[in-house]
Amino acid sequence: DAGITQSPRHKVTETGTPVTLRCHQTENHRYMYWYRQDPGHGLRLIHYSYGVKDTDKGEVSDGYSVSRSKTEDFLLTLESATSSQTSVYFCAISEILAGGRADTQYFGPGTRLTVL
Amino acid sequence: AQKVTQAQTEISVVEKEDVTLDCVYETRDTTYYLFWYKQPPSGELVFLIRRNSFDEQNEISGRYSWNFQKSTSSFNFTITASQVVDSAVYFCALTSGFGNEKLTFGTGTRLTIIP
């Protein structure tokens, strides 16, 4: 199993409060990703990182920011949480192949976030 | 734009029956990768297979097999002699273009194996 941990695993917060989710990897993989999973939508990409301090937006990035100051950590921040951000959040990692393509993505255990 | 369609929202079969999960994809790129992931009731996402667009050979791994057909843009997944442990949500996913950064998932098929 890929060495990926997410913290916290469960969180309940109130509307308007800031929330930070952490993803930590021990694989030294270059790429890291944040997804959210909602019923009827599958998983959707929020942001991803292709190196330290290098990030880009995904499909549903509004209301989220990310930071990556070390290879092993990728943080997802909800600046002011809303009820629509209640979801299960998954972190994923992947290595880079020859030619610059990213390899298969492996997922962390997920964080269940409830915004009341 | 790329899209993955899993038209089967839920499937139930009796244990030991064979079951096929359908996946249809759309992409304008000639180079792409297709994936299947399994999400058991415990919630984690487990990688099952990756297939690139240049390799149309079917793949078999134990009771699992995958049928990739570019002519119909499909990448179907068959479980033979299903078992209760196969009960899970199965996701088909696609990535195309230069990198694998933008992995697009289908909405998943919930498979229930009835003992």
PDB file of C-alpha atoms in Angstrom:
ATOM      1  CA  ASP A   1       0.000   0.000   0.000  1.00  0.00           C
ATOM      2  CA  ALA A   2       1.114   3.505  -0.823  1.00  0.00           C
ATOM      3  CA  GLY A   3       2.252   5.403   2.258  1.00  0.00           C
ATOM      4  CA  ILE A   4      -0.405   8.099   2.362  1.00  0.00           C
ATOM      5  CA  THR A   5      -2.055   9.453   5.475  1.00  0.00           C
ATOM      6  CA  GLN A   6      -4.710  12.090   5.827  1.00  0.00           C
ATOM      7  CA  SER A   7      -5.570  14.129   8.890  1.00  0.00           C
ATOM      8  CA  PRO A   8      -7.980  14.564  10.384  1.00  0.00           C
ATOM      9  CA  ARG A   9     -10.016  11.564   9.297  1.00  0.00           C
ATOM     10  CA  HIS A  10     -13.250  13.121  10.460  1.00  0.00           C
ATOM     11  CA  LYS A  11     -14.131  16.740  11.141  1.00  0.00           C
ATOM     12  CA  VAL A  12     -17.288  18.634  11.943  1.00  0.00           C
ATOM     13  CA  THR A  13     -17.153  22.396  11.675  1.00  0.00           C
ATOM     14  CA  GLU A  14     -19.442  25.361  11.352  1.00  0.00           C
ATOM     15  CA  THR A  15     -20.158  27.547   8.372  1.00  0.00           C
ATOM     16  CA  GLY A  16     -17.683  30.372   8.013  1.00  0.00           C
ATOM     17  CA  THR A  17     -14.793  28.771   9.856  1.00  0.00           C
ATOM     18  CA  PRO A  18     -11.460  28.002   8.173  1.00  0.00           C
ATOM     19  CA  VAL A  19     -10.492  24.363   7.785  1.00  0.00           C
ATOM     20  CA  THR A  20      -7.213  22.782   6.761  1.00  0.00           C
ATOM     21  CA  LEU A  21      -6.833  19.176   5.718  1.00  0.00           C
ATOM     22  CA  ARG A  22      -3.442  17.578   5.550  1.00  0.00           C
ATOM     23  CA  CYS A  23      -2.092  14.893   3.266  1.00  0.00           C
ATOM     24  CA  HIS A  24       1.221  13.297   4.086  1.00  0.00           C
ATOM     25  CA  GLN A  25       3.146  10.822   1.939  1.00  0.00           C
ATOM     26  CA  THR A  26       6.222   8.742   2.612  1.00  0.00           C
ATOM     27  CA  GLU A  27       6.770   7.716  -1.025  1.00  0.00           C
ATOM     28  CA  ASN A  28       8.580  10.859  -2.198  1.00  0.00           C
ATOM     29  CA  HIS A  29       6.245  11.057  -5.201  1.00  0.00           C
ATOM     30  CA  ARG A  30       6.233  14.258  -7.190  1.00  0.00           C
ATOM     31  CA  TYR A  31       2.521  14.600  -7.870  1.00  0.00           C
ATOM     32  CA  MET A  32      -0.135  15.099  -5.208  1.00  0.00           C
ATOM     33  CA  TYR A  33      -3.844  15.689  -5.650  1.00  0.00           C
ATOM     34  CA  TRP A  34      -6.969  16.625  -3.731  1.00  0.00           C
ATOM     35  CA  TYR A  35     -10.359  15.246  -4.769  1.00  0.00           C
ATOM     36  CA  ARG A  36     -13.802  15.457  -3.303  1.00  0.00           C
ATOM     37  CA  GLN A  37     -16.348  12.671  -3.502  1.00  0.00           C
ATOM     38  CA  ASP A  38     -20.050  13.422  -3.549  1.00  0.00           C
ATOM     39  CA  PRO A  39     -23.035  11.171  -4.332  1.00  0.00           C
ATOM     40  CA  GLY A  40     -23.867  11.231  -8.012  1.00  0.00           C
ATOM     41  CA  HIS A  41     -20.581  12.899  -8.974  1.00  0.00           C
ATOM     42  CA  GLY A  42     -17.899  10.330  -8.408  1.00  0.00           C
ATOM     43  CA  LEU A  43     -14.596  11.979  -7.542  1.00  0.00           C
ATOM     44  CA  ARG A  44     -13.740  15.432  -8.786  1.00  0.00           C
ATOM     45  CA  LEU A  45     -10.325  17.048  -8.817  1.00  0.00           C
ATOM     46  CA  ILE A  46      -9.964  20.160  -6.664  1.00  0.00           C
ATOM     47  CA  HIS A  47      -6.259  21.035  -6.968  1.00  0.00           C
ATOM     48  CA  TYR A  48      -3.067  19.225  -7.682  1.00  0.00           C
ATOM     49  CA  SER A  49       0.633  19.778  -7.233  1.00  0.00           C
ATOM     50  CA  TYR A  50       3.451  18.782  -9.556  1.00  0.00           C
ATOM     51  CA  GLY A  51       6.246  19.769  -7.205  1.00  0.00           C
ATOM     52  CA  VAL A  52       7.115  21.863  -4.173  1.00  0.00           C
ATOM     53  CA  LYS A  53       5.351  25.221  -4.491  1.00  0.00           C
ATOM     54  CA  ASP A  54       3.932  24.175  -7.887  1.00  0.00           C
ATOM     55  CA  THR A  55       0.173  23.806  -7.915  1.00  0.00           C
ATOM     56  CA  ASP A  56      -2.694  24.072 -10.358  1.00  0.00           C
ATOM     57  CA  LYS A  57      -6.468  24.121 -10.289  1.00  0.00           C
ATOM     58  CA  GLY A  58      -8.750  21.231 -10.979  1.00  0.00           C
ATOM     59  CA  GLU A  59     -12.385  21.003 -11.919  1.00  0.00           C
ATOM     60  CA  VAL A  60     -13.898  22.307  -8.657  1.00  0.00           C
ATOM     61  CA  SER A  61     -11.328  24.668  -7.172  1.00  0.00           C
ATOM     62  CA  ASP A  62     -13.578  27.567  -6.127  1.00  0.00           C
ATOM     63  CA  GLY A  63     -13.508  28.069  -2.365  1.00  0.00           C
ATOM     64  CA  TYR A  64     -10.334  26.005  -1.900  1.00  0.00           C
ATOM     65  CA  SER A  65      -6.661  26.812  -1.733  1.00  0.00           C
ATOM     66  CA  VAL A  66      -3.646  24.531  -1.439  1.00  0.00           C
ATOM     67  CA  SER A  67      -0.044  24.727  -0.405  1.00  0.00           C
ATOM     68  CA  ARG A  68       2.944  22.454  -0.723  1.00  0.00           C
ATOM     69  CA  SER A  69       6.072  23.582   1.060  1.00  0.00           C
ATOM     70  CA  LYS A  70       7.592  20.087   1.325  1.00  0.00           C
ATOM     71  CA  THR A  71       7.503  17.107  -1.004  1.00  0.00           C
ATOM     72  CA  GLU A  72       5.706  14.985   1.571  1.00  0.00           C
ATOM     73  CA  ASP A  73       2.908  17.373   2.595  1.00  0.00           C
ATOM     74  CA  PHE A  74       0.007  18.813   0.630  1.00  0.00           C
ATOM     75  CA  LEU A  75      -2.478  20.997   2.482  1.00  0.00           C
ATOM     76  CA  LEU A  76      -6.027  21.802   1.422  1.00  0.00           C
ATOM     77  CA  THR A  77      -7.612  24.877   2.987  1.00  0.00           C
ATOM     78  CA  LEU A  78     -11.216  25.947   3.002  1.00  0.00           C
ATOM     79  CA  GLU A  79     -10.893  29.641   3.840  1.00  0.00           C
ATOM     80  CA  SER A  80     -14.507  29.962   4.959  1.00  0.00           C
ATOM     81  CA  ALA A  81     -16.313  26.648   4.973  1.00  0.00           C
ATOM     82  CA  THR A  82     -19.799  26.368   3.516  1.00  0.00           C
ATOM     83  CA  SER A  83     -22.366  23.586   3.750  1.00  0.00           C
ATOM     84  CA  SER A  84     -21.788  22.787   0.069  1.00  0.00           C
ATOM     85  CA  GLN A  85     -18.259  21.744   1.004  1.00  0.00           C
ATOM     86  CA  THR A  86     -19.554  18.891   3.131  1.00  0.00           C
ATOM     87  CA  SER A  87     -17.945  15.936   1.426  1.00  0.00           C
ATOM     88  CA  VAL A  88     -15.377  13.191   1.628  1.00  0.00           C
ATOM     89  CA  TYR A  89     -11.952  14.459   0.631  1.00  0.00           C
ATOM     90  CA  PHE A  90      -9.321  12.184  -0.833  1.00  0.00           C
ATOM     91  CA  CYS A  91      -5.683  12.847  -1.347  1.00  0.00           C
ATOM     92  CA  ALA A  92      -3.779  10.972  -4.045  1.00  0.00           C
ATOM     93  CA  ILE A  93      -0.166  10.687  -5.120  1.00  0.00           C
ATOM     94  CA  SER A  94       1.600   9.596  -8.266  1.00  0.00           C
ATOM     95  CA  GLU A  95       5.103   9.269  -9.530  1.00  0.00           C
ATOM     96  CA  ILE A  96       6.425  10.750 -12.722  1.00  0.00           C
ATOM     97  CA  LEU A  97       7.327   8.532 -15.633  1.00  0.00           C
ATOM     98  CA  ALA A  98      10.006   8.992 -18.241  1.00  0.00           C
ATOM     99  CA  GLY A  99       8.830  11.655 -20.640  1.00  0.00           C
ATOM    100  CA  GLY A 100       7.112  13.643 -17.929  1.00  0.00           C
ATOM    101  CA  ARG A 101       3.798  11.836 -17.683  1.00  0.00           C
ATOM    102  CA  ALA A 102       2.333  11.140 -14.291  1.00  0.00           C
ATOM    103  CA  ASP A 103       1.882   7.525 -13.279  1.00  0.00           C
ATOM    104  CA  THR A 104      -1.120   5.819 -11.696  1.00  0.00           C
ATOM    105  CA  GLN A 105      -2.691   7.705  -8.820  1.00  0.00           C
ATOM    106  CA  TYR A 106      -2.908   6.013  -5.422  1.00  0.00           C
ATOM    107  CA  PHE A 107      -5.318   7.287  -2.833  1.00  0.00           C
ATOM    108  CA  GLY A 108      -5.233   8.036   0.858  1.00  0.00           C
ATOM    109  CA  PRO A 109      -7.930   6.844   3.280  1.00  0.00           C
ATOM    110  CA  GLY A 110     -10.080   9.972   2.984  1.00  0.00           C
ATOM    111  CA  THR A 111     -11.339  12.695   5.324  1.00  0.00           C
ATOM    112  CA  ARG A 112     -15.030  13.068   6.032  1.00  0.00           C
ATOM    113  CA  LEU A 113     -15.839  16.755   6.497  1.00  0.00           C
ATOM    114  CA  THR A 114     -19.205  17.996   7.699  1.00  0.00           C
ATOM    115  CA  VAL A 115     -19.980  21.717   7.611  1.00  0.00           C
ATOM    116  CA  LEU A 116     -23.003  22.630   9.703  1.00  0.00           C
TER     117      LEU A 116
ATOM    118  CA  ALA B   1     -13.179  17.762 -22.661  1.00  0.00           C
ATOM    119  CA  GLN B   2     -13.244  14.212 -21.421  1.00  0.00           C
ATOM    120  CA  LYS B   3     -16.099  12.259 -19.916  1.00  0.00           C
ATOM    121  CA  VAL B   4     -16.697   8.849 -18.378  1.00  0.00           C
ATOM    122  CA  THR B   5     -20.143   7.304 -18.215  1.00  0.00           C
ATOM    123  CA  GLN B   6     -21.098   4.423 -15.966  1.00  0.00           C
ATOM    124  CA  ALA B   7     -24.743   3.970 -16.776  1.00  0.00           C
ATOM    125  CA  GLN B   8     -25.306   1.222 -14.217  1.00  0.00           C
ATOM    126  CA  THR B   9     -25.873   2.957 -10.901  1.00  0.00           C
ATOM    127  CA  GLU B  10     -26.509  -0.210  -8.898  1.00  0.00           C
ATOM    128  CA  ILE B  11     -26.249  -3.899  -9.665  1.00  0.00           C
ATOM    129  CA  SER B  12     -27.153  -6.862  -7.479  1.00  0.00           C
ATOM    130  CA  VAL B  13     -26.271 -10.435  -8.290  1.00  0.00           C
ATOM    131  CA  VAL B  14     -26.322 -13.688  -6.404  1.00  0.00           C
ATOM    132  CA  GLU B  15     -22.977 -15.022  -5.295  1.00  0.00           C
ATOM    133  CA  LYS B  16     -21.117 -17.088  -7.918  1.00  0.00           C
ATOM    134  CA  GLU B  17     -22.833 -15.341 -10.807  1.00  0.00           C
ATOM    135  CA  ASP B  18     -20.772 -13.444 -13.361  1.00  0.00           C
ATOM    136  CA  VAL B  19     -21.289  -9.694 -13.616  1.00  0.00           C
ATOM    137  CA  THR B  20     -20.111  -7.052 -16.066  1.00  0.00           C
ATOM    138  CA  LEU B  21     -19.710  -3.389 -15.208  1.00  0.00           C
ATOM    139  CA  ASP B  22     -19.922  -1.032 -18.159  1.00  0.00           C
ATOM    140  CA  CYS B  23     -17.740   1.998 -18.803  1.00  0.00           C
ATOM    141  CA  VAL B  24     -17.989   4.304 -21.812  1.00  0.00           C
ATOM    142  CA  TYR B  25     -15.566   7.163 -22.263  1.00  0.00           C
ATOM    143  CA  GLU B  26     -15.151  10.256 -24.410  1.00  0.00           C
ATOM    144  CA  THR B  27     -11.918  12.008 -25.277  1.00  0.00           C
ATOM    145  CA  ARG B  28     -10.463  13.855 -28.236  1.00  0.00           C
ATOM    146  CA  ASP B  29      -6.934  12.726 -27.491  1.00  0.00           C
ATOM    147  CA  THR B  30      -5.321   9.785 -29.218  1.00  0.00           C
ATOM    148  CA  THR B  31      -3.176   8.999 -26.182  1.00  0.00           C
ATOM    149  CA  TYR B  32      -5.061   8.284 -23.012  1.00  0.00           C
ATOM    150  CA  TYR B  33      -5.222   5.949 -20.038  1.00  0.00           C
ATOM    151  CA  LEU B  34      -8.167   4.124 -18.541  1.00  0.00           C
ATOM    152  CA  PHE B  35      -8.451   2.924 -14.978  1.00  0.00           C
ATOM    153  CA  TRP B  36     -10.696   0.953 -12.674  1.00  0.00           C
ATOM    154  CA  TYR B  37     -10.785   1.564  -8.942  1.00  0.00           C
ATOM    155  CA  LYS B  38     -12.679  -0.314  -6.243  1.00  0.00           C
ATOM    156  CA  GLN B  39     -14.181   1.356  -3.183  1.00  0.00           C
ATOM    157  CA  PRO B  40     -15.246  -1.244  -0.606  1.00  0.00           C
ATOM    158  CA  PRO B  41     -17.620  -0.373   2.251  1.00  0.00           C
ATOM    159  CA  SER B  42     -14.632   0.671   4.362  1.00  0.00           C
ATOM    160  CA  GLY B  43     -14.244   3.653   2.039  1.00  0.00           C
ATOM    161  CA  GLU B  44     -10.709   3.492   0.676  1.00  0.00           C
ATOM    162  CA  LEU B  45     -10.030   3.571  -3.057  1.00  0.00           C
ATOM    163  CA  VAL B  46      -8.141   0.597  -4.394  1.00  0.00           C
ATOM    164  CA  PHE B  47      -6.438   0.686  -7.773  1.00  0.00           C
ATOM    165  CA  LEU B  48      -7.320  -2.322  -9.958  1.00  0.00           C
ATOM    166  CA  ILE B  49      -6.004  -1.739 -13.465  1.00  0.00           C
ATOM    167  CA  ARG B  50      -4.551   0.788 -15.858  1.00  0.00           C
ATOM    168  CA  ARG B  51      -4.730   0.452 -19.635  1.00  0.00           C
ATOM    169  CA  ASN B  52      -3.249   2.751 -22.255  1.00  0.00           C
ATOM    170  CA  SER B  53      -4.961   3.636 -25.501  1.00  0.00           C
ATOM    171  CA  PHE B  54      -2.454   1.739 -27.628  1.00  0.00           C
ATOM    172  CA  ASP B  55      -3.005  -1.572 -25.916  1.00  0.00           C
ATOM    173  CA  GLU B  56      -6.327  -3.144 -26.794  1.00  0.00           C
ATOM    174  CA  GLN B  57      -5.490  -6.561 -25.453  1.00  0.00           C
ATOM    175  CA  ASN B  58      -7.946  -7.854 -22.936  1.00  0.00           C
ATOM    176  CA  GLU B  59      -6.585  -8.399 -19.469  1.00  0.00           C
ATOM    177  CA  ILE B  60      -7.362 -11.168 -17.012  1.00  0.00           C
ATOM    178  CA  SER B  61      -6.357 -11.234 -13.375  1.00  0.00           C
ATOM    179  CA  GLY B  62      -7.834 -14.118 -11.446  1.00  0.00           C
ATOM    180  CA  ARG B  63     -11.603 -13.686 -11.444  1.00  0.00           C
ATOM    181  CA  TYR B  64     -11.316 -10.191 -12.936  1.00  0.00           C
ATOM    182  CA  SER B  65     -11.147  -9.406 -16.637  1.00  0.00           C
ATOM    183  CA  TRP B  66     -11.263  -6.223 -18.654  1.00  0.00           C
ATOM    184  CA  ASN B  67     -12.454  -5.715 -22.215  1.00  0.00           C
ATOM    185  CA  PHE B  68     -11.114  -2.588 -23.917  1.00  0.00           C
ATOM    186  CA  GLN B  69     -12.716  -1.712 -27.262  1.00  0.00           C
ATOM    187  CA  LYS B  70     -11.672   1.540 -28.902  1.00  0.00           C
ATOM    188  CA  SER B  71     -14.284   1.110 -31.643  1.00  0.00           C
ATOM    189  CA  THR B  72     -17.052   1.539 -29.077  1.00  0.00           C
ATOM    190  CA  SER B  73     -15.049   3.654 -26.576  1.00  0.00           C
ATOM    191  CA  SER B  74     -15.708   1.131 -23.875  1.00  0.00           C
ATOM    192  CA  PHE B  75     -13.657  -0.399 -21.093  1.00  0.00           C
ATOM    193  CA  ASN B  76     -15.842  -2.979 -19.398  1.00  0.00           C
ATOM    194  CA  PHE B  77     -15.021  -4.942 -16.274  1.00  0.00           C
ATOM    195  CA  THR B  78     -16.204  -8.498 -15.653  1.00  0.00           C
ATOM    196  CA  ILE B  79     -16.110 -10.392 -12.383  1.00  0.00           C
ATOM    197  CA  THR B  80     -16.421 -14.131 -12.789  1.00  0.00           C
ATOM    198  CA  ALA B  81     -17.902 -16.301 -10.030  1.00  0.00           C
ATOM    199  CA  SER B  82     -18.623 -13.281  -7.862  1.00  0.00           C
ATOM    200  CA  GLN B  83     -18.029 -13.366  -4.123  1.00  0.00           C
ATOM    201  CA  VAL B  84     -19.429 -11.333  -1.255  1.00  0.00           C
ATOM    202  CA  VAL B  85     -16.050  -9.586  -0.909  1.00  0.00           C
ATOM    203  CA  ASP B  86     -16.595  -8.115  -4.373  1.00  0.00           C
ATOM    204  CA  SER B  87     -19.383  -5.936  -2.987  1.00  0.00           C
ATOM    205  CA  ALA B  88     -18.179  -2.375  -3.489  1.00  0.00           C
ATOM    206  CA  VAL B  89     -18.524   0.723  -5.589  1.00  0.00           C
ATOM    207  CA  TYR B  90     -16.452   0.500  -8.747  1.00  0.00           C
ATOM    208  CA  PHE B  91     -15.185   3.564 -10.554  1.00  0.00           C
ATOM    209  CA  CYS B  92     -13.951   3.824 -14.097  1.00  0.00           C
ATOM    210  CA  ALA B  93     -11.625   6.755 -14.804  1.00  0.00           C
ATOM    211  CA  LEU B  94      -9.851   8.371 -17.723  1.00  0.00           C
ATOM    212  CA  THR B  95      -6.899  10.635 -18.200  1.00  0.00           C
ATOM    213  CA  SER B  96      -5.622  12.051 -21.452  1.00  0.00           C
ATOM    214  CA  GLY B  97      -3.337  14.672 -22.828  1.00  0.00           C
ATOM    215  CA  PHE B  98       0.232  15.132 -21.819  1.00  0.00           C
ATOM    216  CA  GLY B  99       0.075  14.203 -18.178  1.00  0.00           C
ATOM    217  CA  ASN B 100      -2.133  12.124 -15.976  1.00  0.00           C
ATOM    218  CA  GLU B 101      -2.996  15.100 -13.832  1.00  0.00           C
ATOM    219  CA  LYS B 102      -6.620  15.380 -14.785  1.00  0.00           C
ATOM    220  CA  LEU B 103      -8.170  12.079 -13.878  1.00  0.00           C
ATOM    221  CA  THR B 104     -11.850  12.111 -14.769  1.00  0.00           C
ATOM    222  CA  PHE B 105     -14.046   9.660 -12.901  1.00  0.00           C
ATOM    223  CA  GLY B 106     -17.363   8.127 -13.754  1.00  0.00           C
ATOM    224  CA  THR B 107     -20.084   8.290 -11.144  1.00  0.00           C
ATOM    225  CA  GLY B 108     -19.496   4.705 -10.072  1.00  0.00           C
ATOM    226  CA  THR B 109     -21.459   1.459 -10.012  1.00  0.00           C
ATOM    227  CA  ARG B 110     -22.501   0.017  -6.665  1.00  0.00           C
ATOM    228  CA  LEU B 111     -22.212  -3.756  -6.846  1.00  0.00           C
ATOM    229  CA  THR B 112     -23.924  -5.898  -4.238  1.00  0.00           C
ATOM    230  CA  ILE B 113     -23.248  -9.606  -4.105  1.00  0.00           C
ATOM    231  CA  ILE B 114     -26.064 -11.478  -2.407  1.00  0.00           C
ATOM    232  CA  PRO B 115     -24.922 -14.554  -0.480  1.00  0.00           C
TER     233      PRO B 115
END
